[in-house]
Coordinates of C-alpha atoms in Angstrom, one line a residue:
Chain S
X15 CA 100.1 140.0 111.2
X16 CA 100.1 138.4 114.2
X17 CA 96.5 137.2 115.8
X18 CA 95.5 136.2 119.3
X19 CA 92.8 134.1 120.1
X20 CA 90.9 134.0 123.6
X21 CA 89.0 130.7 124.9
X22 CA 85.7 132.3 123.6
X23 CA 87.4 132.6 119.9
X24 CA 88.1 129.1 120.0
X25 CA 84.7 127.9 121.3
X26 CA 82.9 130.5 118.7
X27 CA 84.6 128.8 115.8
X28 CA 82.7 126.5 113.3
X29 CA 83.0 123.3 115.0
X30 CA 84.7 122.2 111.6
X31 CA 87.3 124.9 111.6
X32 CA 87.5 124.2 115.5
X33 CA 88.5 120.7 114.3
X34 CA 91.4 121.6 112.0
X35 CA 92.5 124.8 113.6
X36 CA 93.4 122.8 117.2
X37 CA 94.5 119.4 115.5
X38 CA 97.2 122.3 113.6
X39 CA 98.3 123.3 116.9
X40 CA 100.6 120.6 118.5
X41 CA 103.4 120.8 115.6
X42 CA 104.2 117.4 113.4
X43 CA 102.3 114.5 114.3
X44 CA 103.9 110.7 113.0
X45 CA 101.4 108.7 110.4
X46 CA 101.0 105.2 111.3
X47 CA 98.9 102.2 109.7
X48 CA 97.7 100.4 113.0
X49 CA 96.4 96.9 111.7
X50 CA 94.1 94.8 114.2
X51 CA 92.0 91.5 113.1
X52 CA 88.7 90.8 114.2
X53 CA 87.4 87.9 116.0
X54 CA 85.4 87.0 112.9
X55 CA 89.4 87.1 111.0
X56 CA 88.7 90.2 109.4
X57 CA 91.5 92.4 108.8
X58 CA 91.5 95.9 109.7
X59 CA 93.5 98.7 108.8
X60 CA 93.3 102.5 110.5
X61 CA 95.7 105.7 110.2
X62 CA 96.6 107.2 113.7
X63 CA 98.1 110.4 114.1
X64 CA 98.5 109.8 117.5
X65 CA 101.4 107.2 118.1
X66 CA 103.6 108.3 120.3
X67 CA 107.1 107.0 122.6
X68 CA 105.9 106.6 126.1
X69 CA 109.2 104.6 127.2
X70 CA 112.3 102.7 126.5
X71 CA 112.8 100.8 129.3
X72 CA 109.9 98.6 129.3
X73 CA 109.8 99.7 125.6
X74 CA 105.9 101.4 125.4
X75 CA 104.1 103.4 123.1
X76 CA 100.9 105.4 123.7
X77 CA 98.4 105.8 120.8
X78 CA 94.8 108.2 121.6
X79 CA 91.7 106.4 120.1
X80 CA 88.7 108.6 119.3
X81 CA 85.0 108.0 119.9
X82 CA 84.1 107.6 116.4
X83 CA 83.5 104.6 114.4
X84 CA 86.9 104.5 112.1
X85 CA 89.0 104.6 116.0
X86 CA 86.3 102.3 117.8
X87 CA 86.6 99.0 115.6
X88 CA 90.8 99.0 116.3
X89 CA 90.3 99.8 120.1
X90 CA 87.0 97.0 119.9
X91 CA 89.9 94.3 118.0
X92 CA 92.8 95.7 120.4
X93 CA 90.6 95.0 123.6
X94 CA 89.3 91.4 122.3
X95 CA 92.3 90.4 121.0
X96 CA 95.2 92.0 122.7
X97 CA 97.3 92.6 120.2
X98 CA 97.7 94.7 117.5
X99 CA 100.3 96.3 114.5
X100 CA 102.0 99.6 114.0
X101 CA 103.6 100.6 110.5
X102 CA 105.0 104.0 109.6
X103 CA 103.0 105.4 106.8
X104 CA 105.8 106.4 103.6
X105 CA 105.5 108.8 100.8
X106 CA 104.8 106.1 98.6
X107 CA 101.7 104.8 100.5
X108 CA 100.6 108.1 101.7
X109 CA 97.5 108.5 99.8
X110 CA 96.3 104.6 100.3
X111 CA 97.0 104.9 104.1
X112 CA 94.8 108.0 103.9
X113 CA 92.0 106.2 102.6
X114 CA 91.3 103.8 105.5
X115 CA 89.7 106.5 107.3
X116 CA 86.7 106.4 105.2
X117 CA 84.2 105.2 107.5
X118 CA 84.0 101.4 106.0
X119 CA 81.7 98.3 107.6
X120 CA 82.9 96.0 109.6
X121 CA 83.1 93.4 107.3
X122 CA 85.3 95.0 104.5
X123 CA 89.0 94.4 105.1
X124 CA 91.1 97.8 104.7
X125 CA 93.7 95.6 103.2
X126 CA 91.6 95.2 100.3
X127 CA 89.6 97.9 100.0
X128 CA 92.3 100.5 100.1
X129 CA 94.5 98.1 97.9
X130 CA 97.3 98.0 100.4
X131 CA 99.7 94.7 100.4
X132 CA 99.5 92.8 103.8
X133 CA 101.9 90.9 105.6
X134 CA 101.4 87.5 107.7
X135 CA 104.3 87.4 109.8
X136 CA 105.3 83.7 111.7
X137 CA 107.3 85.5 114.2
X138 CA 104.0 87.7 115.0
X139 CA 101.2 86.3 114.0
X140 CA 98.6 87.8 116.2
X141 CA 97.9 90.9 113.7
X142 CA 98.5 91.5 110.1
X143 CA 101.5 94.0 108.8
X144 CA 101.3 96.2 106.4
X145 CA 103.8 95.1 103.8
X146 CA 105.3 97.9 102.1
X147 CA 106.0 99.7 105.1
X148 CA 109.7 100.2 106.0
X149 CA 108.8 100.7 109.7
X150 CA 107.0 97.6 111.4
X151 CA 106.3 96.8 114.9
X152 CA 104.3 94.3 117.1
X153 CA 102.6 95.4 119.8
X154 CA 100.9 93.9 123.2
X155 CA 98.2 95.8 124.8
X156 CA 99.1 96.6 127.8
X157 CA 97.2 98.8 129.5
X158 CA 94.3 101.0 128.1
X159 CA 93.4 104.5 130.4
X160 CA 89.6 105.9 129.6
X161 CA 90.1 110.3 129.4
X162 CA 86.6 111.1 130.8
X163 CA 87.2 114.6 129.7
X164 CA 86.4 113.9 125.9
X165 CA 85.8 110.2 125.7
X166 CA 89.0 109.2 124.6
X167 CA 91.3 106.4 125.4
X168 CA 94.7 106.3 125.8
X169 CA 95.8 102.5 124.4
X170 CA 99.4 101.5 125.9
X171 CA 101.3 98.9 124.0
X172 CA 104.4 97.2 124.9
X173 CA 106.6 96.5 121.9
X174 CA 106.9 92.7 120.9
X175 CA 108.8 92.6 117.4
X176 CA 110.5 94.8 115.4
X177 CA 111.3 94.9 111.3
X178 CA 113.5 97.3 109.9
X179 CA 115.8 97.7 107.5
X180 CA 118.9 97.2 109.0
X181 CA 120.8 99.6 106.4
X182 CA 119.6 102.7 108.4
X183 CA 120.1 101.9 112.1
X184 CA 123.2 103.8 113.5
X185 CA 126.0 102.3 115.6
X186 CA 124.4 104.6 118.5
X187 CA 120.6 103.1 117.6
X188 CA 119.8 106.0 116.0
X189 CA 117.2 105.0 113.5
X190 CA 117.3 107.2 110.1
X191 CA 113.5 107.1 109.2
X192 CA 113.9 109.8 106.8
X193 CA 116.0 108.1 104.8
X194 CA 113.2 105.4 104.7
X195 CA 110.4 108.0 103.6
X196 CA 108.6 108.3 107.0
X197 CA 106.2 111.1 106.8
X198 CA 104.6 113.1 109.1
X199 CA 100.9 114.7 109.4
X200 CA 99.9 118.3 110.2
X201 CA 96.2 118.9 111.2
X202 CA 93.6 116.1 110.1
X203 CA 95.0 115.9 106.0
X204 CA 98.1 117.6 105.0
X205 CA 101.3 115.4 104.7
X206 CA 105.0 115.8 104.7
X207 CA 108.3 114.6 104.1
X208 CA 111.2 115.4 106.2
X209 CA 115.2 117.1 105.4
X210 CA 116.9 116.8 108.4
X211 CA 118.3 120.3 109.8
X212 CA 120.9 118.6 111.9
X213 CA 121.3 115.5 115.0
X214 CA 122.5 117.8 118.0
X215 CA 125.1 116.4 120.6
X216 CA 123.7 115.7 124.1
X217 CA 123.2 118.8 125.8
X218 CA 125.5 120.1 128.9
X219 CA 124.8 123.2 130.8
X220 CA 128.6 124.5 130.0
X221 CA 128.6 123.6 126.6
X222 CA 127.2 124.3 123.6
X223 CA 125.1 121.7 121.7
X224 CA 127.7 120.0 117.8
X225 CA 126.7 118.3 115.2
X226 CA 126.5 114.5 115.2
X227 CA 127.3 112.8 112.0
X228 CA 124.3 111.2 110.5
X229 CA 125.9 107.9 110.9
X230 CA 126.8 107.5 114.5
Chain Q
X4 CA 118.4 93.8 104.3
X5 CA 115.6 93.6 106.5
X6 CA 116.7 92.7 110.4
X7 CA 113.7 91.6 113.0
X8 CA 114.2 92.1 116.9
X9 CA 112.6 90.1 119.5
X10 CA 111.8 91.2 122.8
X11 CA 114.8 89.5 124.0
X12 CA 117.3 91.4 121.1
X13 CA 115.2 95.0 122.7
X14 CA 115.9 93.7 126.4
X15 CA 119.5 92.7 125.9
X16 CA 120.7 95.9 124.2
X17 CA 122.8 98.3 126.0
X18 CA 120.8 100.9 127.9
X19 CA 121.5 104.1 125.8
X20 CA 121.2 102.3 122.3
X21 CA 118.0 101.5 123.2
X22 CA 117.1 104.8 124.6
X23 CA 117.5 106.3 120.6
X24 CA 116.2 103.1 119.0
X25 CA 112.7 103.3 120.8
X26 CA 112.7 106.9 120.6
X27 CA 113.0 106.8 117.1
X28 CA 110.5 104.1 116.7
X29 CA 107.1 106.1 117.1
X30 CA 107.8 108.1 114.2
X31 CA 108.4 111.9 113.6
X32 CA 107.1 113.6 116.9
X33 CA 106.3 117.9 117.6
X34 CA 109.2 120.1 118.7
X35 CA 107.7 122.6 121.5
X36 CA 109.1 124.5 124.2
X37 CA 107.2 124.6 127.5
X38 CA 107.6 127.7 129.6
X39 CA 106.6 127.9 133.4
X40 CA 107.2 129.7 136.1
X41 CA 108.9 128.0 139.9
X42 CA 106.9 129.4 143.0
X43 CA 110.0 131.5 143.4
X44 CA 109.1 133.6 140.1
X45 CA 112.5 131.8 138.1
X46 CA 111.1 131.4 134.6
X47 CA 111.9 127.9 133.8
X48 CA 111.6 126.7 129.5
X49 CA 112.1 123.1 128.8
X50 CA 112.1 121.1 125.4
X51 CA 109.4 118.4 124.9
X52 CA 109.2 115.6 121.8
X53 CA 105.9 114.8 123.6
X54 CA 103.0 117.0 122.7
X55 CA 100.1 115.5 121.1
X56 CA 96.4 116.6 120.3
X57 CA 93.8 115.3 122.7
X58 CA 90.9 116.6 121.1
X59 CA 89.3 119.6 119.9
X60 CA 86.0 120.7 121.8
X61 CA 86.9 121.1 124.6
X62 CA 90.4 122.0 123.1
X63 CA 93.3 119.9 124.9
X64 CA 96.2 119.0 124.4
X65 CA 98.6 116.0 126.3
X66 CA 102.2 115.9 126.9
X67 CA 104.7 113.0 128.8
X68 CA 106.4 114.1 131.9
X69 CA 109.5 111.7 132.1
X70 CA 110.7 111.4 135.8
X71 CA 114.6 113.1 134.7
X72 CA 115.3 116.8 136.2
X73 CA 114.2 118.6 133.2
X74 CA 110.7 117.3 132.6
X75 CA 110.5 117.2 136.8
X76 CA 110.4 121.0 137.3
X77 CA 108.5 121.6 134.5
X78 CA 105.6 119.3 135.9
X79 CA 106.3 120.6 139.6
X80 CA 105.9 124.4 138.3
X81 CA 102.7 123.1 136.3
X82 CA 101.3 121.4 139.3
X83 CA 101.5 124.3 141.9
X84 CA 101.0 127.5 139.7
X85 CA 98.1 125.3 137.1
X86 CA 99.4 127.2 134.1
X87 CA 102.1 126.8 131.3
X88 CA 103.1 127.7 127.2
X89 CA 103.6 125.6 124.6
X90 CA 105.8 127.5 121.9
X91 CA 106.6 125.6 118.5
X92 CA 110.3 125.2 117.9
X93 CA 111.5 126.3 114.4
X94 CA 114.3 126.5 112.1
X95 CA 116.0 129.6 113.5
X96 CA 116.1 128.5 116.8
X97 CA 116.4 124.8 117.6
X98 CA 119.7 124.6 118.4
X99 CA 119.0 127.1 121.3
X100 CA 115.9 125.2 122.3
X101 CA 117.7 122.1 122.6
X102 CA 119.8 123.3 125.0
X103 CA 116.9 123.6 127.5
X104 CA 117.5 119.9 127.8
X105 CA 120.9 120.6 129.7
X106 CA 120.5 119.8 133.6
X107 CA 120.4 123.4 135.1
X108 CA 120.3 124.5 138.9
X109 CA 116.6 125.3 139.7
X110 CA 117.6 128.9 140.5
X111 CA 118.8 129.2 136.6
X112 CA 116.7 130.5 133.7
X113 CA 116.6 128.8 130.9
X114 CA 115.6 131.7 129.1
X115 CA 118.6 133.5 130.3
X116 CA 121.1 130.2 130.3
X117 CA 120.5 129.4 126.6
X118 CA 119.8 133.4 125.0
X119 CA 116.2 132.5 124.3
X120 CA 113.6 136.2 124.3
X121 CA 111.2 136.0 126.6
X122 CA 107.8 137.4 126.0
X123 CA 105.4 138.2 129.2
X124 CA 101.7 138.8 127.7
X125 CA 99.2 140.6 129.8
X126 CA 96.3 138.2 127.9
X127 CA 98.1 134.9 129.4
X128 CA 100.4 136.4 132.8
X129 CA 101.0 133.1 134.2
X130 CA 104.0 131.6 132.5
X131 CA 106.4 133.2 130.0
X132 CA 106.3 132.6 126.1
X133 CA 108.8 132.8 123.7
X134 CA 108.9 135.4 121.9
X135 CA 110.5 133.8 118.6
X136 CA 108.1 131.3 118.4
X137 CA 105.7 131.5 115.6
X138 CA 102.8 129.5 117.3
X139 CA 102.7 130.0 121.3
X140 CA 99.5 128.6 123.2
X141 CA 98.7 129.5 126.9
X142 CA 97.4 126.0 128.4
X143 CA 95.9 125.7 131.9
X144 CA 96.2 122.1 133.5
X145 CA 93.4 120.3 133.7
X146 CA 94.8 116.9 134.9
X147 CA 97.5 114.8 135.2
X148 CA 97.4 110.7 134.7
X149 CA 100.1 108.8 136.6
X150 CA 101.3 106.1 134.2
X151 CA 102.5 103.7 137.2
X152 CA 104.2 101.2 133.8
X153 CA 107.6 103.2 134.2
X154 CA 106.7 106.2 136.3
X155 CA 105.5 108.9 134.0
X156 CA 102.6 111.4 133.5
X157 CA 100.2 112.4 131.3
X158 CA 99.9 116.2 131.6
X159 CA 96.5 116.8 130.3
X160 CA 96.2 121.1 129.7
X161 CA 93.2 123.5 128.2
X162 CA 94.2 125.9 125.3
X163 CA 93.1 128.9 127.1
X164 CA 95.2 131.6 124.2
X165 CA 96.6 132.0 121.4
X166 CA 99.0 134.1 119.2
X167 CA 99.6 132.8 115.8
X168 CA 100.0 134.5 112.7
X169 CA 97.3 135.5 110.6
X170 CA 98.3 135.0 107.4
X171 CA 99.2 130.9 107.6
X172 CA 95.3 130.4 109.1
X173 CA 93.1 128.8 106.2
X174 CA 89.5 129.7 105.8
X175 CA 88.8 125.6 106.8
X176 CA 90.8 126.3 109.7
X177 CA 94.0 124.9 108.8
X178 CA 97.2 126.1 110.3
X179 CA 100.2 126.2 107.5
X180 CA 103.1 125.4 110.2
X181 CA 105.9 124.5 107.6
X182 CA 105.2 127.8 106.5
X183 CA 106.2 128.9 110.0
X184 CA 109.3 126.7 109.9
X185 CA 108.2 124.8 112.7
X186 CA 110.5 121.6 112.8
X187 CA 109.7 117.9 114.3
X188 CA 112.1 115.3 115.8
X189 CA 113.2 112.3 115.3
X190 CA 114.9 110.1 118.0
X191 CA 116.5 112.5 120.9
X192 CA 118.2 114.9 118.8
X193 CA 117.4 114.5 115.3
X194 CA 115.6 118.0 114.1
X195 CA 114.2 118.4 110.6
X196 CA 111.8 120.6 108.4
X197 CA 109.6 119.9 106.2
X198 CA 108.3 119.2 102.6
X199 CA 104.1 119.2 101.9
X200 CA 103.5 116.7 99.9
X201 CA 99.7 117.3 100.1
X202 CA 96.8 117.8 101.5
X203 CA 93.6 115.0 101.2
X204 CA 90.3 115.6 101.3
X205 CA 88.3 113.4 103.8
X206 CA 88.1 110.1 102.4
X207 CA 84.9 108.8 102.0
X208 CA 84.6 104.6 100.6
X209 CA 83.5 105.1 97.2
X210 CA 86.0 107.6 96.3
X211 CA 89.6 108.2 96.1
X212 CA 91.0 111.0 98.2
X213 CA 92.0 114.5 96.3
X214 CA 94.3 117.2 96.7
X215 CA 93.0 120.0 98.5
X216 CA 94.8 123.8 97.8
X217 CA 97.2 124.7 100.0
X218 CA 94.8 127.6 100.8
X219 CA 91.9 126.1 101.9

């Protein structure tokens, strides 16, 4: 049975309900661990839901960070120190990754208290990885854009270093990340794994869209 | 075998490799259709991998405008009429929704062009929905943020409607979307479903996260 809902529905809703109900509403979100180190060497780790490609050419990814306390310690660490880690969350670290958004002090590592295996990388050592991810990448602050509307902040991020397991990039660059266990969020809690429907050929107004083969 | 990439390994690959390897770096990303409507009343529907959730009171939502033909109308419909939909992409019809992508003539439908039903609403008359899509949202603009790094823009929009499904909505609020078959992509052209593999209640420090029922 299908259901409309006017602007008054949404703004009547529980503010709870509100939450969940619109953070459903833009599809599949990606699940990353973004790790940041104080300036007192503490190491912090935060899920974001928000990660997203903003460019290829300079390479750039956007990330949203949210006026509350779990979002304002990375964006405080990201500001000070100007760099910062991203590293795709996996269905075997699902529920640890989870946990960092418990609303810890300042002083407690995630690393630890979350029992989640960090890496100190030579080749980037400005912020710590998280170890068991199959997915990591360096980042540089670039840029970071304040959205009066709802106190946000759009943090930009040029990408410095890149690990991954060579095994599932394609000839074309391609990466297979759901080969590697990626997940993906929907609204605030649920998570899921991925079965690819098909990679579709690039599309042409006189033709119609073929299969690629998962390898090319 | 694990392989690392320098900035330098990014920079020197060749321009379309690196096109699919950043894209597929950010993680799995939301499969919606964006419908609008040109000054001269040509109903225009274009593919995005770029909607994200902005926040939930007030409800927005933010999508990337990439300065190619496609995503150029789209924005230069949004920008003179100040409305648009945002219709979730599903099993059943990605094939045809990637085919919005193709480069065709301003005067051309999409909807027309690639067989997609149309649906014009009398609650949300300013840009056309599909009508095969399980979640569509009427959004009015609220802003756009130039991102002067490598020319694109932050479309920032207002859920003002929506038509969803009754039966997938959760007493907490939360929207069942793999229910739906709404897909998410990987890369440029890499469409998949979905697998839960659960729901966590809100972490808290002292205590590890739990399942929640699909239900609530």
């Amino acid at each position: 049975m299908v259901k409309s809902y006017s602007s008054e529905d949404i703004q009547n809703m529980d503010h709870r309900k509100r939450a969940l109900f619109i953070n459903s509403l833009s599809g599949f979100k990606s699940a990353n661990l973004i790790g940041t180190r104080t300036e007192k060497n503490v190491d912090n780790l935060a899920i974001f839901s928000s990660v997203f490609h903003l460019g290829a050419n300079p390479p750039l990814l956007g990330m949203i960070s949210r006026p509350d306390s779990v979002h304002r310690g990375t964006l405080a660490n990201i500001e000070k120190v100007g760099f910062y880690t991203i590293n795709h969350v996996n269905k075997n670290n699902y529920i640890k990754a989870h946990q960092t958004s418990a609303r810890y002090t300042d002083s407690v590592s995630e690393f630890d208290a979350c029992s989640i295996n960090k890496e100190q990388n030579k080749d980037f050592p400005h912020a710590p990885f998280v170890r068991d991810s199959f997915v990591k990448i360096g980042m540089k602050m670039v840029k970071t854009v304040k959205i009066e509307l709802n106190d946000t902040v759009l943090i930009i991020g040029e990408i410095k270093y890149i690990s991954i397991d060579e095994d599932i990039v394609s000839p074309s660059g391609y990466l297979d990340i759901e080969k590697l266990g990626s997940v993906c969020v929907s609204g605030l809690d649920s998570y899921h794994t991925t079965k690819r429907l098909s990679r579709l050929s690039y599309a042409k107004p006189d033709k119609e869209p073929s299969e690629i083969g998962e390898c090319n």
